Amino acid sequence: MSSTTNLAHEEHPLSAGSILTLTQMGMVAFLVSEVAFFSTLIVAYLTFLGKDTIGPTPLEALSLPTAIVSSVFLLASSGTIYLAEKQLHLGSLRGFQGWWTLTFLLGATFLAATAYEWSELIRVHQLTISRNLFGSTYYTLIGFHALHVSCGLVAMLAILFLSFRGDVKSEPGGGAELVSWYWHFVDCVWIVVFCIVYLWGR
Amino acid sequence: MAIAEQRRTDYQRQVVAASGWTAILHDWTTTVDHKKIGILYVLMSLVFLVIGGCEAILMRSQLLFPRYDFLPPDTFNQLFTMHGTTMVFFVGMPILIGVGNYLVPLMIGARDMAFPRMNALGFWATLFGGLLVYSSYATGGAPAIGWFAYAPLTERTFARTAATDLWALGLLVSGIGTLTAGINFIVTILGMRCPGMTLRKIPFFAWTMLWTSVQILLAIPPLTAALVMVLLDRNLGAHFFDTQNGGSAYLWQHLFWFFGHPEVYILVLPAFGMISEIIPVFSRKVLFGYEFMAAATAAIAFISMGVWSHHMFTVGMSKTLDLYFAAASLLVSIPTGIKFFNWLATMYGGKIRFASPMLFAFGFLSMFLIGGLTGIMLAIAPFNFQLSDSYFVVGHFHWVLIGGTLFGLFAGLHYWYPKVTGRMLSERMAQWQFWLLLIGFILTFGPMHISGILGMPRRIYTYEPDRGWEVWNQITTLGAAIQVPSYALFVINIVWSYFKGPLAGDDPWNAWTLEWATTSPPPAYNFEQILVVKSRRPLWDLKHPDDPDWNYE
Ligand code: HEM
Ligand SMILES: [Cu+2]
């Protein structure tokens, strides 16, 4: 019996012909579902774009410069997380931790910029979620993006913590890699959101 | 056989003697074993089936006589809301996911699902979601919005109590559970097949679970987003579906049915898969046209993502949209037809055994065919204009849901019960259950088509005596009453046979897929060694080394 129970704890062998590891596949599947989720929010945003009769319109309320600055921070963080992974790959835990921390800081700055943007919208333009359709759809879409950024930041902290215990390795399907995939995804969503909300929809 | 028997009793003795009830409870609540989680899913769904069935019986009692006042109208609204919600979200989906959970790793020769802890999370999220929805009764009444929750009925103005919030939250939470299950199935099936089992050799049930999971991935998140919007409308004053302030009831319908239509395929594809396992074994022939069946499954999954607005013909879309959605809906019948003919071809010339799984498979074939035909009728827009939201529709979708999903499920549950428990079900009880279900089902939902054509709208709590609907409603209620003992018999059968049924052995049906290669019930680690597979029927190869399948595939 004991020999067979041992077997039960063995790793699952991967199917022949699998290009991705199990965790990589899981992350891809999860991100596909996230695409469906964000597409729905974007559809709702576009449905109501320009349908308001009261309250501020996107053109009146949204500040393009703020959005551009915050976008720069977020897009830069995709670059730094790539560099962090590269350092890990080269075997430099120090280098990894440095770039990883910088990524975290860039993401946090983006979040702070969003907070600043929202406070301006509420203070200056009285735009709240209940003000009009633009408010409802804008805060929902941007809010869910910000929520995803926050989750990414928490995950980054966890990985950072693990890396100080020496538990982070460069491996396919490892934690650092998965977080970076997720992070790139969140950035891509932002590019789409930026184009629709801040450029095209104004 | 003797070894399996020994193992089984050892196991039972261990569980009962060495541990006591709290230990068993602890064992089951903390389990991450795919088989136990599968059983938990199935048991939970059966409890909800009983609850949803009671709600149906209450509704049918109220409709027994015209102008009857057994139930107040508001209670009736709550009942059909809870009945529909329960049956779709807490019976249909979880029971299929449960069966999939139990079987998929066994069928593909794996030791567990890819993410066992996430698997447990999925189950508990589903259960918790169900409890949230039902907790609305404690706040003074269930939601009365229909399972489709049409806007603006769900806005604060029309639904003032917390019930609607609990409903939305419950579906949101259970939706997350469903999503994790979908991800888990995809990764398990793509990444954990045993050596030799290429995607062209996986058992058909695993194949359908794969596509159901793809649909889960694409259809559940939009529902989640829509539920979030409802919650924001109700609790923070957003205006998505608030038609007084520019919100759109039309958008809700699009979002809901973009989920709602694929949902019916999420419910029926796994049933297709079970049938595709059972018919070959009980006809003693290989599944006819495996490749065509596989392609048809993929085609159904794809096409069905693009037909959602056939639920909205009467909303007044444009003529172009009506045309497109009618055509696309009719298109789904082509791959479905392919499957049908393949099942028939599998049976053709076979040595058919009429054991209970096969009986239910026959029930599935004949009933699902009829449901599919009324579906084609409804997909024709002008016909739909006449009968939308009439009892014809209620007749149609129950015919598909029960004739398809439920018959398929019962076929599967009867087929795999010996694997799960090591005991055979009582064949006599099973046959009684089948005939009662078949007759009751036809009597319940057949006349609904007629009352629908006679103009009876759905979701009405009573009707006038002069419409000619009376007799049809009475037959319907009679049919529902005949179904009750059928479900009861099933429950009695699974409990009784668990203790008293004859021992099954590893492979009582002389079947061909890998789950029958291990003991019944399988040990925690499923297989002692990693198996190697060379054809679609590994157990046939094992039993007929002189004439293995791979010579022909
Ligand atoms: C035991 C047999 C059943 C009976 C007698 C029954 C009866 C009913 C009745 C009377 C309604 C209300 C129709 C209306 O007023 O519009 C209804 C609605 C519904 N039922 Fe069933 N039902 C049964 C089983 C099922 C099953 C197994 C499922 C799904 C797997 C299901 C899914 C639904 C759905 C989705 C609705 C729509 C709810 C709505 O219109 O809000 N039912 N059923
Ligand atoms: Cu549909």
Short mmCIF file of N, CA and C in Angstrom, two decimals, chain B residues 301-442:
data_model
loop_
_atom_site.label_atom_id
_atom_site.label_comp_id
_atom_site.label_asym_id
_atom_site.label_seq_id
_atom_site.Cartn_x
_atom_site.Cartn_y
_atom_site.Cartn_z
N ALA B 301 -20.23 24.26 -30.72
CA ALA B 301 -19.73 25.24 -29.74
C ALA B 301 -19.52 26.59 -30.40
N PHE B 302 -18.97 26.60 -31.61
CA PHE B 302 -18.70 27.88 -32.27
C PHE B 302 -19.99 28.56 -32.72
N ILE B 303 -20.81 27.82 -33.48
CA ILE B 303 -22.00 28.46 -34.05
C ILE B 303 -22.91 28.97 -32.94
N SER B 304 -23.00 28.19 -31.85
CA SER B 304 -23.95 28.57 -30.82
C SER B 304 -23.53 29.84 -30.09
N MET B 305 -22.28 30.28 -30.28
CA MET B 305 -21.91 31.56 -29.68
C MET B 305 -22.53 32.73 -30.46
N GLY B 306 -23.03 32.45 -31.65
CA GLY B 306 -23.49 33.56 -32.49
C GLY B 306 -24.98 33.58 -32.75
N VAL B 307 -25.77 32.98 -31.88
CA VAL B 307 -27.20 32.90 -32.18
C VAL B 307 -28.08 33.49 -31.08
N TRP B 308 -27.43 34.18 -30.11
CA TRP B 308 -28.16 34.52 -28.88
C TRP B 308 -29.43 35.33 -29.10
N SER B 309 -29.47 36.14 -30.15
CA SER B 309 -30.63 37.03 -30.26
C SER B 309 -31.89 36.34 -30.78
N HIS B 310 -31.83 35.01 -31.00
CA HIS B 310 -33.10 34.36 -31.35
C HIS B 310 -34.03 34.34 -30.14
N HIS B 311 -33.52 34.77 -28.99
CA HIS B 311 -34.40 34.94 -27.83
C HIS B 311 -35.03 36.33 -27.84
N MET B 312 -34.72 37.12 -28.86
CA MET B 312 -35.12 38.52 -28.83
C MET B 312 -35.85 38.97 -30.08
N PHE B 313 -36.39 38.00 -30.84
CA PHE B 313 -37.08 38.38 -32.07
C PHE B 313 -38.20 39.38 -31.80
N THR B 314 -38.91 39.18 -30.69
CA THR B 314 -40.07 40.03 -30.45
C THR B 314 -39.69 41.37 -29.83
N VAL B 315 -38.40 41.58 -29.58
CA VAL B 315 -37.97 42.87 -29.04
C VAL B 315 -38.11 43.95 -30.10
N GLY B 316 -38.03 43.52 -31.35
CA GLY B 316 -38.10 44.50 -32.43
C GLY B 316 -36.72 44.90 -32.90
N MET B 317 -35.90 43.92 -33.20
CA MET B 317 -34.60 44.23 -33.80
C MET B 317 -34.85 44.54 -35.27
N SER B 318 -33.78 44.81 -35.99
CA SER B 318 -33.99 45.11 -37.40
C SER B 318 -34.25 43.82 -38.17
N LYS B 319 -34.76 43.96 -39.36
CA LYS B 319 -35.04 42.79 -40.19
C LYS B 319 -33.76 42.03 -40.49
N THR B 320 -32.68 42.78 -40.71
CA THR B 320 -31.39 42.14 -41.00
C THR B 320 -30.97 41.25 -39.84
N LEU B 321 -31.08 41.80 -38.64
CA LEU B 321 -30.66 41.02 -37.47
C LEU B 321 -31.54 39.79 -37.32
N ASP B 322 -32.85 39.98 -37.47
CA ASP B 322 -33.76 38.83 -37.39
C ASP B 322 -33.33 37.74 -38.36
N LEU B 323 -33.04 38.16 -39.57
CA LEU B 323 -32.66 37.19 -40.59
C LEU B 323 -31.38 36.47 -40.20
N TYR B 324 -30.39 37.26 -39.79
CA TYR B 324 -29.12 36.65 -39.44
C TYR B 324 -29.31 35.64 -38.31
N PHE B 325 -30.00 36.05 -37.25
CA PHE B 325 -30.09 35.16 -36.09
C PHE B 325 -30.96 33.94 -36.37
N ALA B 326 -31.97 34.11 -37.22
CA ALA B 326 -32.75 32.94 -37.61
C ALA B 326 -31.88 31.96 -38.38
N ALA B 327 -31.12 32.48 -39.34
CA ALA B 327 -30.29 31.61 -40.17
C ALA B 327 -29.23 30.91 -39.34
N ALA B 328 -28.57 31.69 -38.47
CA ALA B 328 -27.51 31.10 -37.67
C ALA B 328 -28.07 30.01 -36.76
N SER B 329 -29.27 30.25 -36.22
CA SER B 329 -29.86 29.24 -35.32
C SER B 329 -30.16 27.95 -36.08
N LEU B 330 -30.67 28.12 -37.29
CA LEU B 330 -31.00 26.93 -38.07
C LEU B 330 -29.73 26.16 -38.42
N LEU B 331 -28.64 26.91 -38.56
CA LEU B 331 -27.36 26.29 -38.91
C LEU B 331 -26.91 25.29 -37.84
N VAL B 332 -27.22 25.57 -36.57
CA VAL B 332 -26.79 24.67 -35.49
C VAL B 332 -27.36 23.28 -35.69
N SER B 333 -28.52 23.22 -36.37
CA SER B 333 -29.14 21.90 -36.50
C SER B 333 -28.33 20.98 -37.41
N ILE B 334 -27.42 21.55 -38.21
CA ILE B 334 -26.64 20.67 -39.09
C ILE B 334 -25.65 19.80 -38.31
N PRO B 335 -24.75 20.41 -37.51
CA PRO B 335 -23.86 19.52 -36.73
C PRO B 335 -24.64 18.64 -35.75
N THR B 336 -25.73 19.15 -35.21
CA THR B 336 -26.51 18.32 -34.30
C THR B 336 -27.09 17.13 -35.05
N GLY B 337 -27.55 17.38 -36.27
CA GLY B 337 -28.05 16.29 -37.09
C GLY B 337 -26.97 15.26 -37.38
N ILE B 338 -25.77 15.75 -37.65
CA ILE B 338 -24.65 14.83 -37.90
C ILE B 338 -24.48 13.89 -36.71
N LYS B 339 -24.52 14.49 -35.50
CA LYS B 339 -24.36 13.66 -34.30
C LYS B 339 -25.45 12.60 -34.23
N PHE B 340 -26.66 13.05 -34.52
CA PHE B 340 -27.78 12.13 -34.44
C PHE B 340 -27.58 10.92 -35.33
N PHE B 341 -27.23 11.22 -36.59
CA PHE B 341 -27.08 10.10 -37.52
C PHE B 341 -25.91 9.21 -37.12
N ASN B 342 -24.89 9.80 -36.51
CA ASN B 342 -23.78 8.97 -36.06
C ASN B 342 -24.20 8.05 -34.92
N TRP B 343 -25.03 8.58 -34.02
CA TRP B 343 -25.51 7.70 -32.94
C TRP B 343 -26.34 6.55 -33.52
N LEU B 344 -27.20 6.91 -34.44
CA LEU B 344 -28.03 5.86 -35.06
C LEU B 344 -27.16 4.86 -35.79
N ALA B 345 -26.17 5.36 -36.51
CA ALA B 345 -25.29 4.46 -37.26
C ALA B 345 -24.50 3.57 -36.31
N THR B 346 -24.18 4.10 -35.12
CA THR B 346 -23.47 3.27 -34.15
C THR B 346 -24.34 2.09 -33.72
N MET B 347 -25.63 2.34 -33.57
CA MET B 347 -26.52 1.26 -33.12
C MET B 347 -26.84 0.30 -34.25
N TYR B 348 -26.80 0.81 -35.48
CA TYR B 348 -27.24 0.02 -36.62
C TYR B 348 -26.43 -1.27 -36.74
N GLY B 349 -27.13 -2.38 -36.71
CA GLY B 349 -26.45 -3.66 -36.83
C GLY B 349 -25.72 -4.10 -35.59
N GLY B 350 -25.88 -3.34 -34.49
CA GLY B 350 -25.19 -3.73 -33.27
C GLY B 350 -25.98 -4.71 -32.45
N LYS B 351 -25.29 -5.28 -31.43
CA LYS B 351 -26.00 -6.18 -30.51
C LYS B 351 -26.44 -5.34 -29.32
N ILE B 352 -27.69 -4.88 -29.37
CA ILE B 352 -28.11 -3.90 -28.38
C ILE B 352 -28.58 -4.57 -27.09
N ARG B 353 -28.06 -4.07 -25.95
CA ARG B 353 -28.49 -4.54 -24.64
C ARG B 353 -29.39 -3.48 -24.03
N PHE B 354 -30.57 -3.86 -23.60
CA PHE B 354 -31.48 -2.85 -23.06
C PHE B 354 -31.33 -2.66 -21.56
N ALA B 355 -30.12 -2.51 -21.09
CA ALA B 355 -29.94 -2.19 -19.67
C ALA B 355 -30.32 -0.73 -19.45
N SER B 356 -30.48 -0.35 -18.17
CA SER B 356 -31.03 0.98 -17.89
C SER B 356 -30.24 2.13 -18.54
N PRO B 357 -28.91 2.12 -18.56
CA PRO B 357 -28.24 3.25 -19.21
C PRO B 357 -28.67 3.39 -20.67
N MET B 358 -28.82 2.25 -21.34
CA MET B 358 -29.20 2.30 -22.75
C MET B 358 -30.65 2.77 -22.90
N LEU B 359 -31.51 2.36 -21.95
CA LEU B 359 -32.89 2.83 -22.01
C LEU B 359 -32.94 4.35 -21.95
N PHE B 360 -32.19 4.90 -20.99
CA PHE B 360 -32.18 6.35 -20.89
C PHE B 360 -31.57 6.97 -22.14
N ALA B 361 -30.61 6.30 -22.73
CA ALA B 361 -30.04 6.82 -23.97
C ALA B 361 -31.10 6.85 -25.07
N PHE B 362 -31.93 5.81 -25.11
CA PHE B 362 -33.04 5.83 -26.08
C PHE B 362 -33.98 6.98 -25.79
N GLY B 363 -34.29 7.14 -24.50
CA GLY B 363 -35.14 8.27 -24.12
C GLY B 363 -34.55 9.56 -24.62
N PHE B 364 -33.25 9.69 -24.40
CA PHE B 364 -32.56 10.89 -24.86
C PHE B 364 -32.73 11.07 -26.36
N LEU B 365 -32.46 10.02 -27.12
CA LEU B 365 -32.49 10.16 -28.57
C LEU B 365 -33.87 10.58 -29.06
N SER B 366 -34.90 9.89 -28.57
CA SER B 366 -36.23 10.19 -29.10
C SER B 366 -36.73 11.54 -28.62
N MET B 367 -36.53 11.85 -27.34
CA MET B 367 -37.07 13.09 -26.80
C MET B 367 -36.28 14.30 -27.29
N PHE B 368 -34.95 14.17 -27.29
CA PHE B 368 -34.17 15.31 -27.72
C PHE B 368 -34.45 15.65 -29.19
N LEU B 369 -34.75 14.63 -29.96
CA LEU B 369 -35.09 14.88 -31.36
C LEU B 369 -36.32 15.78 -31.45
N ILE B 370 -37.35 15.45 -30.67
CA ILE B 370 -38.57 16.26 -30.72
C ILE B 370 -38.29 17.68 -30.24
N GLY B 371 -37.54 17.79 -29.13
CA GLY B 371 -37.20 19.12 -28.62
C GLY B 371 -36.42 19.92 -29.65
N GLY B 372 -35.54 19.22 -30.36
CA GLY B 372 -34.77 19.92 -31.40
C GLY B 372 -35.69 20.41 -32.51
N LEU B 373 -36.70 19.63 -32.85
CA LEU B 373 -37.59 20.04 -33.93
C LEU B 373 -38.43 21.25 -33.53
N THR B 374 -38.94 21.27 -32.28
CA THR B 374 -39.68 22.49 -31.88
C THR B 374 -38.72 23.67 -31.80
N GLY B 375 -37.45 23.39 -31.54
CA GLY B 375 -36.46 24.46 -31.54
C GLY B 375 -36.31 25.07 -32.93
N ILE B 376 -36.29 24.21 -33.93
CA ILE B 376 -36.21 24.71 -35.30
C ILE B 376 -37.42 25.57 -35.62
N MET B 377 -38.58 25.12 -35.14
CA MET B 377 -39.78 25.94 -35.36
C MET B 377 -39.60 27.32 -34.75
N LEU B 378 -39.10 27.34 -33.50
CA LEU B 378 -38.99 28.62 -32.81
C LEU B 378 -37.92 29.52 -33.43
N ALA B 379 -36.96 28.91 -34.13
CA ALA B 379 -35.90 29.72 -34.72
C ALA B 379 -36.39 30.47 -35.94
N ILE B 380 -37.55 30.09 -36.45
CA ILE B 380 -38.10 30.79 -37.61
C ILE B 380 -38.83 32.02 -37.10
N ALA B 381 -38.28 33.19 -37.42
CA ALA B 381 -38.74 34.42 -36.77
C ALA B 381 -40.26 34.64 -36.81
N PRO B 382 -40.91 34.50 -37.93
CA PRO B 382 -42.35 34.78 -37.94
C PRO B 382 -43.14 33.83 -37.05
N PHE B 383 -42.72 32.59 -37.01
CA PHE B 383 -43.36 31.63 -36.10
C PHE B 383 -43.13 32.08 -34.66
N ASN B 384 -41.90 32.51 -34.40
CA ASN B 384 -41.54 32.96 -33.05
C ASN B 384 -42.39 34.16 -32.63
N PHE B 385 -42.65 35.07 -33.56
CA PHE B 385 -43.50 36.23 -33.22
C PHE B 385 -44.81 35.76 -32.61
N GLN B 386 -45.34 34.67 -33.14
CA GLN B 386 -46.63 34.17 -32.66
C GLN B 386 -46.54 33.51 -31.29
N LEU B 387 -45.48 32.75 -31.10
CA LEU B 387 -45.49 31.87 -29.93
C LEU B 387 -44.47 32.24 -28.87
N SER B 388 -43.75 33.32 -29.07
CA SER B 388 -42.80 33.74 -28.06
C SER B 388 -43.53 33.99 -26.74
N ASP B 389 -42.87 33.60 -25.66
CA ASP B 389 -43.45 33.80 -24.33
C ASP B 389 -44.82 33.15 -24.15
N SER B 390 -45.07 32.11 -24.92
CA SER B 390 -46.25 31.31 -24.66
C SER B 390 -45.80 29.99 -24.05
N TYR B 391 -46.75 29.16 -23.65
CA TYR B 391 -46.38 27.87 -23.07
C TYR B 391 -45.70 26.95 -24.07
N PHE B 392 -45.84 27.28 -25.37
CA PHE B 392 -45.11 26.49 -26.36
C PHE B 392 -43.61 26.53 -26.06
N VAL B 393 -43.14 27.72 -25.69
CA VAL B 393 -41.72 27.88 -25.39
C VAL B 393 -41.35 27.07 -24.15
N VAL B 394 -42.23 27.13 -23.14
CA VAL B 394 -41.95 26.37 -21.92
C VAL B 394 -41.89 24.88 -22.26
N GLY B 395 -42.82 24.44 -23.11
CA GLY B 395 -42.79 23.05 -23.54
C GLY B 395 -41.49 22.72 -24.26
N HIS B 396 -41.10 23.61 -25.17
CA HIS B 396 -39.88 23.37 -25.94
C HIS B 396 -38.66 23.24 -25.04
N PHE B 397 -38.44 24.25 -24.16
CA PHE B 397 -37.14 24.20 -23.48
C PHE B 397 -37.08 23.11 -22.43
N HIS B 398 -38.24 22.75 -21.85
CA HIS B 398 -38.19 21.60 -20.95
C HIS B 398 -37.93 20.32 -21.73
N TRP B 399 -38.49 20.29 -22.93
CA TRP B 399 -38.30 19.08 -23.73
C TRP B 399 -36.80 18.87 -24.01
N VAL B 400 -36.11 19.99 -24.27
CA VAL B 400 -34.68 19.88 -24.54
C VAL B 400 -33.91 19.63 -23.24
N LEU B 401 -34.28 20.40 -22.20
CA LEU B 401 -33.50 20.30 -20.96
C LEU B 401 -33.70 18.96 -20.29
N ILE B 402 -34.92 18.48 -20.25
CA ILE B 402 -35.16 17.19 -19.60
C ILE B 402 -34.88 16.06 -20.58
N GLY B 403 -35.46 16.17 -21.79
CA GLY B 403 -35.23 15.13 -22.78
C GLY B 403 -33.76 15.01 -23.15
N GLY B 404 -33.04 16.12 -23.14
CA GLY B 404 -31.63 16.08 -23.48
C GLY B 404 -30.76 15.92 -22.24
N THR B 405 -30.65 16.99 -21.49
CA THR B 405 -29.72 16.98 -20.36
C THR B 405 -30.07 15.93 -19.32
N LEU B 406 -31.33 15.93 -18.88
CA LEU B 406 -31.66 15.06 -17.75
C LEU B 406 -31.65 13.58 -18.14
N PHE B 407 -32.19 13.25 -19.31
CA PHE B 407 -32.13 11.85 -19.75
C PHE B 407 -30.69 11.42 -19.96
N GLY B 408 -29.90 12.30 -20.58
CA GLY B 408 -28.49 11.98 -20.77
C GLY B 408 -27.80 11.75 -19.43
N LEU B 409 -28.12 12.63 -18.49
CA LEU B 409 -27.53 12.51 -17.16
C LEU B 409 -27.91 11.21 -16.47
N PHE B 410 -29.20 10.90 -16.53
CA PHE B 410 -29.63 9.65 -15.88
C PHE B 410 -28.96 8.45 -16.55
N ALA B 411 -28.84 8.52 -17.87
CA ALA B 411 -28.11 7.45 -18.55
C ALA B 411 -26.71 7.34 -17.95
N GLY B 412 -26.05 8.48 -17.83
CA GLY B 412 -24.70 8.50 -17.30
C GLY B 412 -24.63 8.04 -15.85
N LEU B 413 -25.56 8.54 -15.03
CA LEU B 413 -25.51 8.17 -13.61
C LEU B 413 -25.74 6.68 -13.44
N HIS B 414 -26.64 6.10 -14.25
CA HIS B 414 -26.85 4.66 -14.15
C HIS B 414 -25.64 3.87 -14.66
N TYR B 415 -24.99 4.45 -15.65
CA TYR B 415 -23.86 3.76 -16.26
C TYR B 415 -22.65 3.75 -15.33
N TRP B 416 -22.39 4.89 -14.69
CA TRP B 416 -21.15 5.00 -13.91
C TRP B 416 -21.34 4.74 -12.42
N TYR B 417 -22.58 4.61 -11.96
CA TYR B 417 -22.80 4.35 -10.53
C TYR B 417 -21.96 3.17 -10.03
N PRO B 418 -21.92 2.05 -10.76
CA PRO B 418 -21.10 0.93 -10.28
C PRO B 418 -19.63 1.29 -10.11
N LYS B 419 -19.14 2.17 -10.96
CA LYS B 419 -17.74 2.57 -10.83
C LYS B 419 -17.53 3.37 -9.54
N VAL B 420 -18.50 4.23 -9.24
CA VAL B 420 -18.35 5.14 -8.11
C VAL B 420 -18.51 4.41 -6.78
N THR B 421 -19.45 3.47 -6.74
CA THR B 421 -19.78 2.85 -5.45
C THR B 421 -19.32 1.41 -5.36
N GLY B 422 -19.03 0.79 -6.48
CA GLY B 422 -18.70 -0.63 -6.44
C GLY B 422 -19.92 -1.52 -6.42
N ARG B 423 -21.10 -0.93 -6.48
CA ARG B 423 -22.35 -1.72 -6.47
C ARG B 423 -23.17 -1.42 -7.70
N MET B 424 -23.96 -2.41 -8.10
CA MET B 424 -24.89 -2.19 -9.20
C MET B 424 -26.17 -1.55 -8.67
N LEU B 425 -26.80 -0.72 -9.50
CA LEU B 425 -28.13 -0.22 -9.16
C LEU B 425 -29.14 -1.33 -9.40
N SER B 426 -30.26 -1.23 -8.71
CA SER B 426 -31.32 -2.19 -8.98
C SER B 426 -31.91 -1.91 -10.36
N GLU B 427 -31.81 -2.90 -11.23
CA GLU B 427 -32.29 -2.71 -12.59
C GLU B 427 -33.81 -2.52 -12.61
N ARG B 428 -34.51 -3.21 -11.70
CA ARG B 428 -35.97 -3.08 -11.70
C ARG B 428 -36.41 -1.68 -11.36
N MET B 429 -35.80 -1.14 -10.29
CA MET B 429 -36.15 0.23 -9.92
C MET B 429 -35.80 1.18 -11.07
N ALA B 430 -34.66 0.93 -11.70
CA ALA B 430 -34.22 1.82 -12.77
C ALA B 430 -35.23 1.82 -13.92
N GLN B 431 -35.75 0.62 -14.24
CA GLN B 431 -36.71 0.56 -15.34
C GLN B 431 -38.00 1.27 -14.99
N TRP B 432 -38.45 1.05 -13.75
CA TRP B 432 -39.65 1.78 -13.32
C TRP B 432 -39.42 3.27 -13.40
N GLN B 433 -38.25 3.69 -12.91
CA GLN B 433 -37.93 5.11 -12.94
C GLN B 433 -38.00 5.63 -14.37
N PHE B 434 -37.43 4.86 -15.29
CA PHE B 434 -37.39 5.31 -16.67
C PHE B 434 -38.80 5.50 -17.23
N TRP B 435 -39.64 4.48 -17.07
CA TRP B 435 -40.95 4.57 -17.71
C TRP B 435 -41.82 5.64 -17.06
N LEU B 436 -41.73 5.76 -15.73
CA LEU B 436 -42.49 6.83 -15.07
C LEU B 436 -42.03 8.19 -15.56
N LEU B 437 -40.70 8.34 -15.68
CA LEU B 437 -40.18 9.64 -16.12
C LEU B 437 -40.64 9.92 -17.54
N LEU B 438 -40.53 8.91 -18.40
CA LEU B 438 -40.87 9.13 -19.80
C LEU B 438 -42.34 9.52 -19.95
N ILE B 439 -43.21 8.73 -19.31
CA ILE B 439 -44.64 9.00 -19.45
C ILE B 439 -45.00 10.33 -18.80
N GLY B 440 -44.50 10.53 -17.57
CA GLY B 440 -44.80 11.77 -16.87
C GLY B 440 -44.31 12.97 -17.66
N PHE B 441 -43.13 12.83 -18.20
CA PHE B 441 -42.51 13.93 -18.94
C PHE B 441 -43.33 14.28 -20.19
N ILE B 442 -43.74 13.26 -20.93
CA ILE B 442 -44.53 13.52 -22.14
C ILE B 442 -45.86 14.17 -21.78
#
